[in-house]
Tab-separated table of C-alpha atoms in Angstrom:
chain	number	residue	atom	x	y	z
A	1	MET	CA	-63.007	-4.228	19.932
A	2	ASN	CA	-63.300	-6.400	23.024
A	3	ASN	CA	-60.428	-7.082	25.400
A	4	ARG	CA	-59.700	-10.547	24.034
A	5	SER	CA	-59.459	-9.358	20.379
A	6	LEU	CA	-57.281	-6.407	21.412
A	7	PHE	CA	-54.976	-8.748	23.312
A	8	ILE	CA	-54.632	-11.022	20.253
A	9	VAL	CA	-53.840	-8.044	17.977
A	10	LYS	CA	-51.160	-6.866	20.407
A	11	ILE	CA	-49.580	-10.315	20.706
A	12	VAL	CA	-49.565	-10.838	16.916
A	13	ALA	CA	-48.120	-7.343	16.227
A	14	PHE	CA	-45.439	-7.739	18.895
A	15	THR	CA	-44.485	-11.218	17.674
A	16	LEU	CA	-44.264	-10.010	14.060
A	17	MET	CA	-42.140	-7.047	15.188
A	18	LEU	CA	-39.779	-9.381	17.064
A	19	ALA	CA	-39.548	-11.717	14.050
A	20	VAL	CA	-38.599	-8.794	11.779
A	21	ILE	CA	-36.017	-7.579	14.311
A	22	VAL	CA	-34.443	-11.030	14.646
A	23	TRP	CA	-34.394	-11.566	10.872
A	24	ALA	CA	-32.949	-8.122	10.096
A	25	GLY	CA	-30.652	-8.279	13.123
A	26	ILE	CA	-29.108	-11.571	11.951
A	27	GLU	CA	-28.520	-10.061	8.476
A	28	PHE	CA	-26.891	-6.938	9.908
A	29	TYR	CA	-24.844	-8.901	12.455
A	30	ASN	CA	-23.554	-11.399	9.864
A	31	HIS	CA	-22.568	-8.603	7.493
A	32	ARG	CA	-20.749	-6.685	10.227
A	33	ASN	CA	-18.844	-9.805	11.301
A	34	PHE	CA	-18.221	-11.334	7.858
A	35	THR	CA	-14.546	-12.220	7.397
A	36	GLU	CA	-12.734	-12.042	4.079
A	37	THR	CA	-9.863	-14.496	3.602
A	38	VAL	CA	-6.698	-13.292	1.910
A	39	VAL	CA	-4.077	-15.712	0.583
A	40	LEU	CA	-0.602	-14.288	1.137
A	41	GLY	CA	1.405	-14.395	-2.069
A	42	ASP	CA	5.040	-15.530	-2.068
A	43	GLY	CA	6.151	-11.907	-2.127
A	44	VAL	CA	4.622	-11.029	1.271
A	45	THR	CA	7.413	-11.076	3.857
A	46	THR	CA	5.603	-9.684	6.919
A	47	VAL	CA	2.026	-8.942	7.974
A	48	LYS	CA	1.844	-6.205	10.585
A	49	LYS	CA	-1.087	-4.416	12.188
A	50	LEU	CA	-1.819	-0.697	12.005
A	51	SER	CA	-1.471	-0.556	15.801
A	52	ASP	CA	2.213	-1.513	15.419
A	53	TYR	CA	2.693	2.081	14.260
A	54	TYR	CA	0.293	3.768	16.686
A	55	PRO	CA	-0.661	1.772	19.802
A	56	GLY	CA	-3.843	3.851	20.162
A	57	MET	CA	-5.389	1.633	17.446
A	58	LYS	CA	-4.842	-1.624	19.355
A	59	ASP	CA	-7.854	-4.002	19.430
A	60	ASN	CA	-9.886	-1.467	17.543
A	61	ILE	CA	-12.106	-2.338	14.528
A	62	ASN	CA	-9.823	-0.265	12.268
A	63	ASP	CA	-6.633	-2.052	13.363
A	64	CYS	CA	-6.232	-3.437	9.843
A	65	ASN	CA	-3.545	-5.686	8.346
A	66	ILE	CA	-0.484	-4.074	6.786
A	67	TYR	CA	1.180	-6.322	4.193
A	68	ILE	CA	4.903	-5.736	3.647
A	69	PHE	CA	6.975	-6.954	0.700
A	70	GLU	CA	10.742	-6.653	1.132
A	71	GLY	CA	12.545	-6.604	-2.205
A	72	LYS	CA	15.635	-8.631	-3.033
A	73	GLU	CA	17.593	-5.370	-3.388
A	74	PRO	CA	17.207	-2.088	-1.486
A	75	GLY	CA	15.409	0.797	-3.190
A	76	GLY	CA	12.401	3.050	-2.727
A	77	THR	CA	9.188	2.283	-0.812
A	78	LEU	CA	5.750	2.264	-2.428
A	79	MET	CA	2.567	2.151	-0.368
A	80	VAL	CA	-0.856	1.317	-1.840
A	81	ILE	CA	-4.144	1.447	0.069
A	82	GLY	CA	-7.576	0.153	-0.905
A	83	GLY	CA	-10.812	0.395	1.030
A	84	SER	CA	-10.653	4.107	1.852
A	85	HIS	CA	-14.235	4.124	0.607
A	86	PRO	CA	-15.503	0.530	0.777
A	87	GLU	CA	-18.383	1.196	-1.644
A	88	GLU	CA	-15.664	1.403	-4.333
A	89	PRO	CA	-14.750	-2.297	-4.649
A	90	ALA	CA	-12.142	-2.035	-7.437
A	91	ALA	CA	-9.859	-0.413	-4.845
A	92	ASN	CA	-9.824	-3.205	-2.261
A	93	LEU	CA	-9.823	-5.892	-5.003
A	94	THR	CA	-6.735	-4.296	-6.571
A	95	ALA	CA	-4.985	-4.130	-3.197
A	96	GLU	CA	-5.824	-7.801	-2.585
A	97	LEU	CA	-4.580	-8.707	-6.065
A	98	LEU	CA	-1.250	-7.061	-5.203
A	99	VAL	CA	-1.039	-9.023	-1.935
A	100	GLU	CA	-1.707	-12.323	-3.733
A	101	THR	CA	0.501	-11.822	-6.788
A	102	ALA	CA	3.199	-9.160	-6.371
A	103	GLN	CA	6.897	-9.990	-6.263
A	104	VAL	CA	9.212	-7.131	-5.372
A	105	GLU	CA	12.596	-7.261	-7.083
A	106	VAL	CA	13.912	-3.882	-5.900
A	107	GLY	CA	12.674	-1.663	-3.046
A	108	ARG	CA	9.660	-2.309	-0.835
A	109	LEU	CA	5.900	-2.480	-1.246
A	110	ILE	CA	3.401	-1.878	1.583
A	111	VAL	CA	-0.304	-2.618	1.074
A	112	ALA	CA	-3.463	-2.092	3.130
A	113	ILE	CA	-6.568	-3.772	1.674
A	114	ARG	CA	-9.208	-2.370	4.066
A	115	ALA	CA	-7.840	1.010	5.147
A	116	ASN	CA	-11.136	1.963	6.832
A	117	ARG	CA	-12.343	-1.438	7.988
A	118	SER	CA	-15.253	-0.020	9.999
A	119	ALA	CA	-16.793	1.511	6.859
A	120	SER	CA	-16.765	-1.931	5.252
A	121	THR	CA	-18.995	-3.315	8.038
A	122	VAL	CA	-22.000	-1.179	7.133
A	123	THR	CA	-23.764	-0.578	3.855
A	124	ARG	CA	-26.633	1.599	2.621
A	125	PRO	CA	-29.983	-0.187	2.923
A	126	GLY	CA	-31.668	3.167	2.239
A	127	ASP	CA	-29.954	3.269	-1.154
A	128	ALA	CA	-30.792	-0.427	-1.737
A	129	TYR	CA	-27.115	-1.391	-1.817
A	130	PRO	CA	-26.350	-5.127	-1.837
A	131	GLN	CA	-24.694	-6.401	1.347
A	132	TYR	CA	-22.203	-8.644	-0.452
A	133	TYR	CA	-20.713	-9.259	-3.856
A	134	SER	CA	-18.996	-12.334	-5.259
A	135	ILE	CA	-16.104	-12.624	-7.664
A	136	PRO	CA	-16.008	-15.802	-9.800
A	137	THR	CA	-12.717	-17.710	-9.523
A	138	PRO	CA	-11.521	-21.038	-11.019
A	139	TRP	CA	-12.282	-22.731	-7.650
A	140	GLY	CA	-15.679	-21.130	-6.910
A	141	GLU	CA	-17.025	-17.748	-5.871
A	142	LYS	CA	-15.158	-15.497	-3.461
A	143	GLN	CA	-17.461	-13.326	-1.382
A	144	TYR	CA	-16.801	-9.786	-0.145
A	145	ARG	CA	-18.521	-7.289	2.143
A	146	MET	CA	-20.022	-4.335	0.322
A	147	GLY	CA	-19.342	-1.260	2.406
A	148	ASP	CA	-20.161	2.399	2.749
A	149	ARG	CA	-18.319	5.678	2.253
A	150	TRP	CA	-18.402	6.525	5.954
A	151	THR	CA	-17.189	4.826	9.128
A	152	ASN	CA	-19.933	2.753	10.750
A	153	PRO	CA	-21.951	4.972	13.160
A	154	LEU	CA	-21.867	2.024	15.593
A	155	ASP	CA	-18.129	2.724	15.919
A	156	SER	CA	-18.146	6.525	15.716
A	157	TRP	CA	-21.047	8.644	16.862
A	158	PRO	CA	-22.200	11.441	17.271
A	159	ASP	CA	-21.098	13.593	14.345
A	160	PRO	CA	-20.511	17.276	15.064
A	161	GLU	CA	-22.836	19.978	13.681
A	162	VAL	CA	-19.955	21.080	11.457
A	163	TYR	CA	-16.777	19.066	10.989
A	164	VAL	CA	-13.732	21.294	11.524
A	165	HIS	CA	-10.754	19.662	9.828
A	166	TYR	CA	-7.532	19.298	11.806
A	167	PRO	CA	-5.089	21.036	11.473
A	168	SER	CA	-6.339	23.389	8.696
A	169	LYS	CA	-9.556	24.362	10.578
A	170	GLN	CA	-11.395	24.194	7.244
A	171	MET	CA	-15.121	23.569	7.762
A	172	LEU	CA	-16.474	20.466	6.035
A	173	ALA	CA	-19.798	18.603	5.975
A	174	TYR	CA	-20.707	17.094	9.374
A	175	MET	CA	-20.685	13.439	8.259
A	176	ASP	CA	-17.238	13.796	6.709
A	177	ILE	CA	-15.707	13.407	10.159
A	178	ARG	CA	-16.390	9.722	9.367
A	179	ASN	CA	-15.023	9.970	5.794
A	180	PHE	CA	-11.533	8.432	5.703
A	181	ASN	CA	-10.612	10.624	2.729
A	182	ARG	CA	-11.572	13.886	4.453
A	183	THR	CA	-9.740	13.307	7.741
A	184	TRP	CA	-6.106	13.158	6.601
A	185	PRO	CA	-3.564	13.734	8.181
A	186	GLY	CA	-5.563	12.615	11.194
A	187	TYR	CA	-5.606	13.559	14.840
A	188	ALA	CA	-4.356	11.373	17.712
A	189	ASN	CA	-7.133	12.524	20.075
A	190	GLY	CA	-9.872	12.770	17.477
A	191	SER	CA	-12.692	10.545	16.214
A	192	LEU	CA	-12.061	6.922	15.198
A	193	THR	CA	-11.545	7.932	11.561
A	194	GLU	CA	-9.155	10.763	12.468
A	195	ARG	CA	-7.181	8.379	14.695
A	196	THR	CA	-7.009	5.839	11.841
A	197	ASN	CA	-5.579	8.490	9.496
A	198	PHE	CA	-3.101	9.518	12.201
A	199	ALA	CA	-1.947	5.882	12.515
A	200	PHE	CA	-1.484	5.673	8.730
A	201	MET	CA	0.585	8.890	8.819
A	202	GLU	CA	2.759	7.346	11.554
A	203	LEU	CA	3.199	4.315	9.296
A	204	ILE	CA	4.091	6.466	6.265
A	205	ARG	CA	6.629	8.457	8.280
A	206	GLY	CA	7.967	5.432	10.188
A	207	GLU	CA	8.455	3.243	7.120
A	208	ASN	CA	9.897	6.180	5.149
A	209	VAL	CA	7.381	5.715	2.312
A	210	ASP	CA	8.441	7.455	-0.918
A	211	VAL	CA	5.301	7.031	-3.013
A	212	PHE	CA	1.772	6.759	-1.590
A	213	ILE	CA	-1.197	5.692	-3.744
A	214	ASP	CA	-4.823	5.816	-2.571
A	215	LEU	CA	-7.166	3.812	-4.864
A	216	HIS	CA	-10.736	4.989	-5.505
A	217	GLU	CA	-13.716	4.811	-7.853
A	218	ALA	CA	-15.974	7.672	-8.903
A	219	GLU	CA	-19.422	8.272	-10.362
A	220	LEU	CA	-19.516	9.326	-14.014
A	221	GLU	CA	-21.400	12.478	-13.025
A	222	TYR	CA	-18.301	13.615	-11.094
A	223	PRO	CA	-15.587	15.562	-12.952
A	224	VAL	CA	-12.643	13.954	-11.122
A	225	ILE	CA	-12.752	10.610	-12.929
A	226	SER	CA	-10.387	8.347	-14.912
A	227	THR	CA	-7.505	10.333	-13.567
A	228	ILE	CA	-4.494	10.526	-11.263
A	229	VAL	CA	-4.719	13.371	-8.740
A	230	ALA	CA	-1.158	14.334	-7.856
A	231	HIS	CA	0.427	16.299	-5.045
A	232	GLN	CA	2.693	19.037	-6.461
A	233	LYS	CA	5.771	17.063	-5.309
A	234	GLY	CA	4.894	14.280	-7.751
A	235	THR	CA	3.412	15.899	-10.840
A	236	ASN	CA	6.323	14.872	-13.090
A	237	VAL	CA	5.862	11.180	-12.217
A	238	ALA	CA	2.061	11.427	-12.644
A	239	ALA	CA	2.384	13.230	-15.994
A	240	MET	CA	4.778	10.611	-17.308
A	241	THR	CA	2.506	7.812	-16.056
A	242	SER	CA	-0.502	9.399	-17.733
A	243	MET	CA	1.363	9.786	-21.030
A	244	MET	CA	2.625	6.197	-20.976
A	245	LEU	CA	-0.784	4.725	-20.152
A	246	ASN	CA	-2.501	6.865	-22.808
A	247	ALA	CA	0.018	5.665	-25.381
A	248	THR	CA	-0.054	1.984	-24.490
A	249	GLU	CA	-3.147	0.895	-22.536
A	250	PHE	CA	-6.054	3.270	-21.839
A	251	ARG	CA	-7.023	6.900	-21.492
A	252	ILE	CA	-6.257	8.428	-18.104
A	253	GLY	CA	-5.794	12.045	-17.091
A	254	MET	CA	-3.698	13.799	-14.501
A	255	GLU	CA	-4.808	16.602	-12.200
A	256	TYR	CA	-3.170	18.793	-9.610
A	257	SER	CA	-4.225	18.379	-6.007
A	258	PRO	CA	-5.853	21.708	-5.004
A	259	GLU	CA	-3.700	23.334	-2.304
A	260	SER	CA	-6.660	24.746	-0.370
A	261	LEU	CA	-8.840	21.617	-0.322
A	262	HIS	CA	-8.048	19.813	2.908
A	263	GLY	CA	-8.512	16.365	4.351
A	264	LEU	CA	-7.829	14.395	1.167
A	265	SER	CA	-4.932	11.949	0.869
A	266	HIS	CA	-3.447	13.516	-2.288
A	267	ARG	CA	-3.082	16.814	-0.371
A	268	GLU	CA	-2.328	15.929	3.246
A	269	VAL	CA	-0.038	12.894	2.888
A	270	GLY	CA	2.246	14.956	0.669
A	271	ASP	CA	2.055	17.988	2.967
A	272	HIS	CA	2.668	16.131	6.231
A	273	SER	CA	5.234	13.500	5.272
A	274	GLN	CA	8.205	12.876	3.019
A	275	ALA	CA	6.008	10.814	0.630
A	276	ILE	CA	4.599	12.059	-2.642
A	277	SER	CA	0.899	11.262	-2.768
A	278	TYR	CA	-1.485	10.202	-5.514
A	279	LEU	CA	-5.161	9.361	-5.680
A	280	VAL	CA	-6.360	7.255	-8.606
A	281	GLU	CA	-9.988	7.193	-9.830
A	282	THR	CA	-11.782	4.687	-12.096
A	283	PRO	CA	-15.425	4.961	-13.225
A	284	GLU	CA	-18.097	3.124	-11.184
A	285	PRO	CA	-21.641	3.639	-12.582
A	286	MET	CA	-23.220	2.225	-9.411
A	287	LEU	CA	-22.249	5.427	-7.604
A	288	ASP	CA	-24.189	7.630	-10.039
A	289	ARG	CA	-27.357	9.206	-8.631
A	290	VAL	CA	-29.307	8.594	-11.870
A	291	ARG	CA	-28.760	4.815	-11.745
A	292	GLY	CA	-31.603	2.313	-11.800
A	293	VAL	CA	-31.701	-1.036	-9.974
A	294	THR	CA	-28.810	-1.043	-7.492
A	295	ASP	CA	-27.690	-4.622	-7.162
A	296	GLU	CA	-24.657	-6.879	-7.334
A	297	HIS	CA	-25.079	-7.163	-11.111
A	298	LEU	CA	-24.688	-3.398	-11.532
A	299	LEU	CA	-21.760	-3.369	-9.104
A	300	LEU	CA	-19.870	-5.981	-11.118
A	301	THR	CA	-20.904	-5.179	-14.703
A	302	GLY	CA	-21.063	-1.390	-14.410
A	303	LYS	CA	-23.977	-1.473	-16.862
A	304	ASP	CA	-27.035	0.654	-16.181
A	305	PRO	CA	-29.594	1.874	-18.792
A	306	PHE	CA	-30.212	5.172	-16.966
A	307	VAL	CA	-26.515	6.044	-16.674
A	308	GLN	CA	-26.055	4.968	-20.297
A	309	LYS	CA	-28.946	7.246	-21.327
A	310	ALA	CA	-27.341	10.133	-19.422
A	311	GLY	CA	-24.166	9.366	-21.350
A	312	GLU	CA	-26.044	9.517	-24.674
A	313	TYR	CA	-27.150	13.062	-23.762
A	314	GLY	CA	-23.591	14.081	-22.913
A	315	LEU	CA	-24.386	14.645	-19.239
A	316	LEU	CA	-21.415	12.658	-17.885
A	317	TYR	CA	-17.713	13.337	-17.473
A	318	GLU	CA	-16.745	9.866	-18.754
A	319	LYS	CA	-17.981	7.831	-21.691
A	320	ILE	CA	-20.122	4.760	-21.129
A	321	GLY	CA	-20.901	2.313	-23.911
A	322	ASP	CA	-22.965	-0.844	-24.211
A	323	ASP	CA	-20.265	-2.760	-22.325
A	324	GLY	CA	-20.541	-0.531	-19.246
A	325	TRP	CA	-17.596	-0.463	-16.839
A	326	PRO	CA	-17.062	-4.073	-15.659
A	327	ILE	CA	-15.104	-4.741	-12.477
A	328	ASP	CA	-12.274	-6.413	-14.473
A	329	VAL	CA	-11.728	-3.223	-16.495
A	330	ARG	CA	-11.733	-1.092	-13.334
A	331	VAL	CA	-9.284	-3.348	-11.447
A	332	GLY	CA	-7.092	-3.625	-14.569
A	333	ARG	CA	-6.884	0.163	-14.817
A	334	HIS	CA	-5.798	0.330	-11.180
A	335	THR	CA	-3.081	-2.351	-11.421
A	336	SER	CA	-1.605	-0.830	-14.585
A	337	THR	CA	-1.669	2.661	-13.038
A	338	VAL	CA	0.082	1.452	-9.856
A	339	LEU	CA	2.743	-0.402	-11.869
A	340	GLU	CA	3.254	2.539	-14.226
A	341	LEU	CA	3.556	5.017	-11.338
A	342	ALA	CA	6.233	2.762	-9.789
A	343	GLN	CA	8.020	2.546	-13.142
A	344	SER	CA	7.899	6.309	-13.772
A	345	TRP	CA	9.067	7.019	-10.209
A	346	SER	CA	11.995	4.632	-10.718
A	347	ASP	CA	12.905	6.247	-14.044
A	348	LEU	CA	13.132	9.658	-12.372
A	349	ASN	CA	14.655	8.555	-9.018
A	350	TRP	CA	17.512	6.230	-9.806
A	351	GLY	CA	18.681	5.676	-6.236
A	352	LYS	CA	15.177	4.741	-5.094
A	353	THR	CA	14.045	2.227	-7.657
A	354	ILE	CA	10.852	0.245	-7.057
A	355	LYS	CA	10.549	-2.811	-9.270
A	356	ILE	CA	7.446	-5.008	-8.968
A	357	SER	CA	6.798	-8.113	-11.061
A	358	ASN	CA	4.149	-10.819	-11.505
A	359	VAL	CA	1.178	-8.437	-11.157
A	360	PRO	CA	-1.303	-8.760	-14.061
A	361	ARG	CA	-1.966	-5.607	-16.062
A	362	TYR	CA	-5.077	-4.177	-17.722
A	363	ALA	CA	-5.313	-6.465	-20.796
A	364	GLU	CA	-4.538	-9.645	-18.839
A	365	ILE	CA	-7.175	-8.944	-16.187
A	366	ILE	CA	-9.820	-8.181	-18.830
A	367	GLU	CA	-8.945	-11.431	-20.616
A	368	ASN	CA	-8.873	-13.697	-17.544
A	369	GLY	CA	-11.086	-11.892	-15.025
A	370	VAL	CA	-9.851	-10.632	-11.672
A	371	GLY	CA	-10.922	-13.824	-9.866
A	372	TYR	CA	-8.495	-15.871	-11.959
A	373	TYR	CA	-5.637	-14.478	-9.871
A	374	PHE	CA	-7.096	-15.285	-6.452
A	375	ALA	CA	-5.778	-18.531	-4.958
A	376	ASN	CA	-8.052	-20.999	-3.182
A	377	PRO	CA	-7.659	-20.460	0.598
A	378	ALA	CA	-8.256	-24.213	1.082
A	379	SER	CA	-5.149	-25.020	-0.976
A	380	VAL	CA	-2.606	-23.164	1.155
A	381	PRO	CA	-1.392	-23.705	4.740
A	382	SER	CA	-3.128	-21.606	7.391
A	383	THR	CA	0.145	-19.733	8.014
A	384	ARG	CA	-0.280	-18.167	4.551
A	385	LEU	CA	-3.763	-16.834	5.239
A	386	ALA	CA	-4.822	-13.450	6.581
A	387	TYR	CA	-8.283	-12.178	7.428
A	388	GLU	CA	-9.899	-8.840	6.684
B	1	MET	CA	-13.792	16.450	22.998
B	2	THR	CA	-13.333	12.675	22.830
B	3	PHE	CA	-14.694	12.391	26.387
B	4	LEU	CA	-17.758	14.473	25.451
B	5	ASN	CA	-18.379	12.255	22.443
B	6	ILE	CA	-18.232	9.131	24.605
B	7	LEU	CA	-20.633	10.745	27.067
B	8	ILE	CA	-23.135	11.759	24.355
B	9	ASN	CA	-22.840	8.325	22.749
B	10	ALA	CA	-23.597	6.594	26.070
B	11	SER	CA	-26.494	8.993	26.782
B	12	TYR	CA	-27.944	8.193	23.377
B	13	TYR	CA	-28.071	4.477	24.161
B	14	VAL	CA	-29.662	5.198	27.534
B	15	LEU	CA	-32.254	7.406	25.793
B	16	SER	CA	-32.915	4.714	23.172
B	17	ALA	CA	-33.479	2.156	25.928
B	18	ALA	CA	-35.788	4.571	27.796
B	19	VAL	CA	-37.854	5.280	24.651
B	20	SER	CA	-38.058	1.520	24.000
B	21	LEU	CA	-39.441	0.937	27.498
B	22	ILE	CA	-41.985	3.745	27.095
B	23	LEU	CA	-43.112	2.288	23.756
B	24	ILE	CA	-43.494	-1.190	25.264
B	25	ARG	CA	-45.514	0.333	28.140
B	26	ASN	CA	-47.732	2.131	25.601
B	27	ILE	CA	-48.288	-1.100	23.673
B	28	ILE	CA	-49.492	-2.750	26.882
B	29	LYS	CA	-51.664	0.186	28.004
B	30	THR	CA	-53.323	1.336	24.783
B	31	ARG	CA	-56.980	0.445	24.089
B	32	ASP	CA	-56.555	1.129	20.336
B	33	ALA	CA	-55.382	-1.805	18.145
B	34	GLN	CA	-54.062	0.526	15.419
B	35	GLU	CA	-51.933	2.384	17.968
B	36	ALA	CA	-50.517	-0.889	19.275
B	37	VAL	CA	-49.393	-1.891	15.768
B	38	LEU	CA	-47.927	1.602	15.232
B	39	TYR	CA	-45.932	1.423	18.498
B	40	CYS	CA	-44.566	-1.995	17.476
B	41	ILE	CA	-43.298	-0.562	14.168
B	42	ILE	CA	-41.733	2.462	15.888
B	43	LEU	CA	-40.030	0.182	18.425
B	44	MET	CA	-37.965	-1.698	15.802
B	45	PRO	CA	-35.161	0.835	15.091
B	46	PHE	CA	-34.864	1.662	18.793
B	47	LEU	CA	-34.312	-1.986	19.747
B	48	LEU	CA	-31.827	-2.531	16.887
B	49	ARG	CA	-29.880	0.481	18.163
B	50	VAL	CA	-30.022	-0.577	21.814
B	51	PHE	CA	-28.566	-3.980	20.894
B	52	HIS	CA	-25.755	-2.310	18.836
B	53	ILE	CA	-26.896	-4.086	15.680
B	54	LYS	CA	-27.763	-1.140	13.443
């Protein structure tokens, strides 16, 4: 090849490379900086920041919004977090639904929609995950960031060879130092994720939270599914909730939090604060390893022929039918479980009642769709908007 | 520990920038068209990392 041809090849290759970088870079940048708008329901009395409880989080990507609902009468305090694992969208959608609809009659409610905000700014291109998903509403589509299980490496890197959990010293997988549900109760001088957990613990202790609920979704290949995992301090409330939901709405189990498994919210929040802690799981077929095309359709419908085939052969820990596991069913399970846990807690703790109204339950969400309950941000004054 | 992490993180970006420069130099210097295309492909993740995009 002569010099002139070689020069042309180099210029063309370099230009193509730059074009790909610019195109991909814009996609990545827009996803990382995409803002979700939240309409504050009438019940929200204050919006704080996580850094209000631990100044070390100030101006940090994980300095998320904390939505506080003061009840008309004093009582107990319930805290609900979504977005621990942002690839489990029913969790953050349920938390947002609470922020937009809940009215607190007795006690207090505290909600975080994006508990690990950094993890919601990165997704898994290697697993062909979609970058966004949209929920249909009466006024149009509302778009959300699809996230990952782990804190964005742009915000927290490098990972250690082995992650040694603080304070138990239990050895966990290296990348779990960026897993928000393996770093409880956190560490003030640790990684970004450990510091975020520490700030949440300061919040839980500072606001004297009685009941803490961490919302999740799980693959059907995983045995901890369709269940409430309860700290030993709260097994009576969880058992009653499970019985009530089984009798009236849907099948849900209850499991004990293993005492020697560290880093998870259902274990550490209960061990290191006055709160009793629960973790709630719904089925999400998109997380299953045997799934087929991984797109927004699968994320929202929960229907996948490969997962369904695995179900036919009895290889899963949860049933899956022709209807799959649509997002409305998964969010409905979460709202009913949160409301029932609050009710059961109140029944067993008379002086610390938590009474929440106006939040749609399982059957209503399936009938109307989750988007039905989201208000149009354009229809409310800017003072009633928050951004995630 | 946090200080060490910050140091390693910063070193990583310096290394990424250095590798990017070496790759660009190789693209200019090589006499093989196939190698030039290969270097361009290899350069992409390094540049995305240097610019804190991915």
